Coordinates of C-alpha atoms in Angstrom, one line a residue:
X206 CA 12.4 -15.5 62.4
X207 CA 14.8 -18.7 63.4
X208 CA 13.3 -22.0 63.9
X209 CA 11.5 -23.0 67.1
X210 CA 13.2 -25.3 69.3
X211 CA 11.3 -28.6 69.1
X212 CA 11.4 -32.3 70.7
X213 CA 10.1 -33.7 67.2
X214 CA 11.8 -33.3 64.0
X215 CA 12.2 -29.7 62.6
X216 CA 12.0 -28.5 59.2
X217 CA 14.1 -25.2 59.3
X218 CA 13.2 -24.2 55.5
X219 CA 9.4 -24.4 56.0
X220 CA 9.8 -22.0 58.9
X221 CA 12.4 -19.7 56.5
X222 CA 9.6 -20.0 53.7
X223 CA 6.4 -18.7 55.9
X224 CA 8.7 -16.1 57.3
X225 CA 9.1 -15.4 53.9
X226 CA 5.4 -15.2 53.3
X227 CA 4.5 -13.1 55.8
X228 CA 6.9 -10.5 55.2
X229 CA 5.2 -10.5 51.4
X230 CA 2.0 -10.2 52.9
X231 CA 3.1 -7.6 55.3
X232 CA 4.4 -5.5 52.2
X233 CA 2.2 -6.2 49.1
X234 CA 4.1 -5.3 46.1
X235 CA 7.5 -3.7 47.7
X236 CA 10.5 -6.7 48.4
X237 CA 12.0 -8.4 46.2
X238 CA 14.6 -11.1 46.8
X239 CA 17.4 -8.4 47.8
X240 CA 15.1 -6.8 50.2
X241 CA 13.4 -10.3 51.6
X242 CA 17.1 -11.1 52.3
X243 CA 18.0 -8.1 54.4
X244 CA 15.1 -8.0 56.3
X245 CA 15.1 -11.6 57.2
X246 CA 19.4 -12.1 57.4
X247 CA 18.3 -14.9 55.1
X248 CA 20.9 -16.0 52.5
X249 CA 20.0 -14.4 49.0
X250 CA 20.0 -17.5 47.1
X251 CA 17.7 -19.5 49.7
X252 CA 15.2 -16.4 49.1
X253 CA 15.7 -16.9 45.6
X254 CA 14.7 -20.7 45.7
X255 CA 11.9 -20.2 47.9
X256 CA 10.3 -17.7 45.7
X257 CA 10.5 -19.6 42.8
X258 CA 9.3 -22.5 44.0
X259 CA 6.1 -20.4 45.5
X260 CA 5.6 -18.4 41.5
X261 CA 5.8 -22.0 40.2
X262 CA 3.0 -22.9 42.5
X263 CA 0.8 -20.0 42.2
X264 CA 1.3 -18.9 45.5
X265 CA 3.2 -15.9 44.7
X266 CA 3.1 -13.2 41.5
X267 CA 5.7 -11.2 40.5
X268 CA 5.9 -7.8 38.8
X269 CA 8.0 -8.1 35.8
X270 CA 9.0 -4.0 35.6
X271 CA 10.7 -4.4 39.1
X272 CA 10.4 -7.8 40.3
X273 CA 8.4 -7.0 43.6
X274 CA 6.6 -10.2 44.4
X275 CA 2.7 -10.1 46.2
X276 CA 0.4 -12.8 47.1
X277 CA -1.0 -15.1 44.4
X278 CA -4.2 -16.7 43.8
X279 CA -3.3 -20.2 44.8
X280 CA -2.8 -18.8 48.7
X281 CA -5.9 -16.4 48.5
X282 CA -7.8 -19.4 47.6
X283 CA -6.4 -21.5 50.3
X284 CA -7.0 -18.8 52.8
X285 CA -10.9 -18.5 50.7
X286 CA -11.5 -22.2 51.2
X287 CA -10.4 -22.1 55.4
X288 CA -12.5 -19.0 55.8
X289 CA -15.3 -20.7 54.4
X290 CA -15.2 -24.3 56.6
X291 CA -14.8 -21.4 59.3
X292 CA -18.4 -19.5 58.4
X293 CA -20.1 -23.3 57.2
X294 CA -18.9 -24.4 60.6
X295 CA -20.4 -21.6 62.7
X296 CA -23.7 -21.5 60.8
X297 CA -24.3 -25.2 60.7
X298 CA -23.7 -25.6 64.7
X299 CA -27.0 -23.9 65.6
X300 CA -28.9 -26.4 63.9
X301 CA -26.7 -29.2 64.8
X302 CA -26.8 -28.6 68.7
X303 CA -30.9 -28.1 68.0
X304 CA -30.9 -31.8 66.2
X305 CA -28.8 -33.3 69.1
X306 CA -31.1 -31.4 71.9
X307 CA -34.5 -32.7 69.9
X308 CA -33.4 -36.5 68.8
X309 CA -30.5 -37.5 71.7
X310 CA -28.3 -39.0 69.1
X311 CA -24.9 -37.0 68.1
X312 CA -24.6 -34.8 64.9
X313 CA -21.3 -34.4 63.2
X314 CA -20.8 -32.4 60.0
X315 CA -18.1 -34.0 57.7
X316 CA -16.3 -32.8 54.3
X317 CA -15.3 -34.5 51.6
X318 CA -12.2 -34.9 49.2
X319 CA -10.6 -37.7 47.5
X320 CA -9.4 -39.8 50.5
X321 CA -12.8 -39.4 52.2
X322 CA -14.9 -37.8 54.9
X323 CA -13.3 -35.4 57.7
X324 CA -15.4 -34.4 60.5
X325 CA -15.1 -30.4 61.1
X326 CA -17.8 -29.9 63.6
X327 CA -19.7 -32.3 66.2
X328 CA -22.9 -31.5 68.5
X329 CA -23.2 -34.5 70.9
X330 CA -25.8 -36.3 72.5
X331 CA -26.7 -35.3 76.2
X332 CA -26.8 -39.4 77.0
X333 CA -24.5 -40.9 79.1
X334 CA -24.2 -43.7 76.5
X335 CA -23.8 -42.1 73.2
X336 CA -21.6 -41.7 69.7
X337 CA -18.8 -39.9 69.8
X338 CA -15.5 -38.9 67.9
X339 CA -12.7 -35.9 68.1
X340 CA -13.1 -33.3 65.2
X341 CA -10.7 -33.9 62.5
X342 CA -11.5 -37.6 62.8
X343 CA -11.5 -38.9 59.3
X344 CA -13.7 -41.3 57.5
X345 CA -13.2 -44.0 54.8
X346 CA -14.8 -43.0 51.9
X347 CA -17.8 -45.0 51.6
X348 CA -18.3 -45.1 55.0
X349 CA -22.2 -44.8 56.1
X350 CA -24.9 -42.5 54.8
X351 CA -22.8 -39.3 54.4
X352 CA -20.8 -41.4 51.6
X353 CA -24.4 -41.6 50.3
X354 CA -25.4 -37.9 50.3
X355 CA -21.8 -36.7 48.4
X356 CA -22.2 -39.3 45.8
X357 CA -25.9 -39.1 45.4
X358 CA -25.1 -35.3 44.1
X359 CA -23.2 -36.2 41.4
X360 CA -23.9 -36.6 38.0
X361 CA -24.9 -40.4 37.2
X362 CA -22.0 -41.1 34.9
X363 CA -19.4 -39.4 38.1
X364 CA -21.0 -41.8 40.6
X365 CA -20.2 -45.1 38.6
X366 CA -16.8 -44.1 37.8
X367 CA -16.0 -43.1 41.8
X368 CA -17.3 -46.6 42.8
X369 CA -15.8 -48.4 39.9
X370 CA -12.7 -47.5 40.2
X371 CA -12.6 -47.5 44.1
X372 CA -14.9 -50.5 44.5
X373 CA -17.2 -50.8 47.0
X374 CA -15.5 -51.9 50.5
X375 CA -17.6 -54.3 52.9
X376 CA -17.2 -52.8 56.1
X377 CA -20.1 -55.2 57.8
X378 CA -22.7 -58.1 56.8
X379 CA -25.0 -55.3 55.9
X380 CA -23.0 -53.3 53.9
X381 CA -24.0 -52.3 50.0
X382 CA -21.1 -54.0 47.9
X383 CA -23.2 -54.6 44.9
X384 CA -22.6 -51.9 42.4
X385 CA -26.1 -51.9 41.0
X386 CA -27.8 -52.2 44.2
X387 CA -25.6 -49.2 45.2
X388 CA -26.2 -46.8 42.1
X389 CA -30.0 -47.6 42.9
X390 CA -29.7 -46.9 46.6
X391 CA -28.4 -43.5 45.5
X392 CA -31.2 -42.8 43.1
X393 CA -33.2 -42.8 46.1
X394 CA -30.8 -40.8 48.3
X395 CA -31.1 -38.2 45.4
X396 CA -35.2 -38.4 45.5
X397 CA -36.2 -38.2 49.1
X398 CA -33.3 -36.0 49.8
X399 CA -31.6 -37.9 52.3
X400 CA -29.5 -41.0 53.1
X401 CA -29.6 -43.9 56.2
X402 CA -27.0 -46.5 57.2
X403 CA -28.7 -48.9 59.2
X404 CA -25.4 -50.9 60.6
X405 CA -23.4 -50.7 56.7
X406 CA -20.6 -48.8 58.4
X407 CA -20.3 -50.0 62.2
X408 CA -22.1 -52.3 63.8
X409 CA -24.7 -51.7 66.1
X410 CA -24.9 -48.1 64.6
X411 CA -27.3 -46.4 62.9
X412 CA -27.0 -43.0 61.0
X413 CA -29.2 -40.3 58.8
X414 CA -27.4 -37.9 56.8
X415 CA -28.2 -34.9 54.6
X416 CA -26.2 -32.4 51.7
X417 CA -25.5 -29.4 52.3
X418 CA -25.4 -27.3 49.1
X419 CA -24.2 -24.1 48.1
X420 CA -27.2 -21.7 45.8
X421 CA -26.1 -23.4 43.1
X422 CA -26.3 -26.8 43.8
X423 CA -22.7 -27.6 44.7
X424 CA -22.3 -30.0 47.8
X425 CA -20.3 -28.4 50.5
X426 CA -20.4 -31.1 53.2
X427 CA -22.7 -33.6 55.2
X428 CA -24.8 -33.4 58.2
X429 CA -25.3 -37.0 59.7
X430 CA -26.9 -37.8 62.9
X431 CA -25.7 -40.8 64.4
X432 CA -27.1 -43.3 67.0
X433 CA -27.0 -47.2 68.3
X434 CA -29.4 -49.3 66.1
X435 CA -31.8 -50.3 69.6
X436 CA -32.7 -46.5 70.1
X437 CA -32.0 -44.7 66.3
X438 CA -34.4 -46.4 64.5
X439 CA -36.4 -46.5 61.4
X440 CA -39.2 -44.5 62.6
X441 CA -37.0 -41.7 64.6
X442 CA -34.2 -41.5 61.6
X443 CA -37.0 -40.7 59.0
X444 CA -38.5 -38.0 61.4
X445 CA -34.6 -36.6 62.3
X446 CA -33.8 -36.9 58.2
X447 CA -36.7 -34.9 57.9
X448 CA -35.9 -32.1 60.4
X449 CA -32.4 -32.2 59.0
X450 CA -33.6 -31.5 55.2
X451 CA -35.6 -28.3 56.3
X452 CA -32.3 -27.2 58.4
X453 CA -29.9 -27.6 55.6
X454 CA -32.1 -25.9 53.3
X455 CA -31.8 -22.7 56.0
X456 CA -28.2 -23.4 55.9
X457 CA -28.1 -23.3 52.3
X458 CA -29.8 -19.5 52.3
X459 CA -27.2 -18.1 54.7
X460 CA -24.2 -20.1 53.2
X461 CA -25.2 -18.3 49.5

């Protein structure tokens, strides 16, 4: 498997080590470097570094009575965690497209990790003039309510260390950059269930968000339903947050 021809830079040993991969994959628990080599015409010693580098990282195991390598946990887990954004993605749609239908505003549903919020699925608002961005778009991480919702399911002591050692940013005049005001505002997140952003993140743009949780209580991501402050009010938000809570909880039941 050479390297495809590309007009940007090309990284010939990241192609070598997939092809690598996939013949592992293809052959659980049969090649070893020798045989890897042959079938590939890849020099034995560039095997032998890209196989070592791939035990060292979990991604490969490697049976010590003939040193046959198969796949390790690190890339089952990796292929476990994109299978699951796959099935949250195609559950939570239903009930997103059904929020954008029933409130005109745009749903998005975002995921967390340590550099913030990543939007994996959108359901848009049939307006003309509406809110909109491109899945994979990616979020500071205190932006709006869906900041709100992750942080709002942690443990209390988690919540002031995040924010202390992040600060809070000031992304408007409205924005929350008082620690205790925030650590209040997510006591309440955490007792009605869901979160608001009445112009904190953008202005002129109002948002409702809710958790989505595994059966055991573990967040998996955030559905927030975004709208300009004229039309997404107080009134509508509270009625969409409320709609949203019931959803999530049906989400939650087919997620497991």
């Amino acid at each position: 498997m050479a390297p495809k021809e590309s007009n940007n830079y090309s990284a010939p040993m990241v192609y070598k080590s997939f092809a690598i991969l996939k013949e592992i994959a293809k052959a659980q628990g049969t090649l070893g470097v020798s045989d890897i080599s042959r079938q590939l015409n890849f020099n034995k010693s560039t095997v032998y570094g890209v196989t070592q580098a791939f035990l060292d990282l979990g991604v490969l195991r490697q049976d010590e009575s003939n040193k046959k390598f198969r796949l390790g946990p690190a890339l089952i887990q990796l292929s476990n965690q994109s299978l699951a954004s796959v099935s949250l993605r195609s559950i939570a749609r239903p009930y997103m497209i059904q929020l954008a239908h029933d409130f005109a505003e745009t749903v998005f549903l975002g995921r967390f990790d340590e550099d913030g919020l990543t939007i994996i699925e959108k359901a848009e608002s049939s307006s003309e003039l509406k809110i909109s961005a491109p899945i994979g778009t990616r979020l500071p991480f205190f932006a709006g309510s869906s900041a709100k919702t992750f942080l709002a399911n942690l443990e209390d002591d988690a919540q002031k260390r995040i924010i202390m050692e992040r600060g809070l940013p000031k992304f408007t005049e409205k924005t929350i950059t008082n620690v205790n005001e925030y650590l209040i505002e997510l006591q309440k997140v955490r007792k009605q269930g869901y979160a608001t952003d009445f112009q904190e993140y953008l202005h002129g743009v109002n948002a409702v968000s809710v958790a989505l949780l595994d059966k055991s209580g573990l967040f998996l991501a955030s559905i927030y339903i975004v709208g300009f402050s004229n039309s997404f009010t107080g009134d509508k938000m509270q009625l969409a947050a409320e709609v949203a809570k019931n959803f999530s909880k049906e989400i939650t039941e087919f997620v497991g």
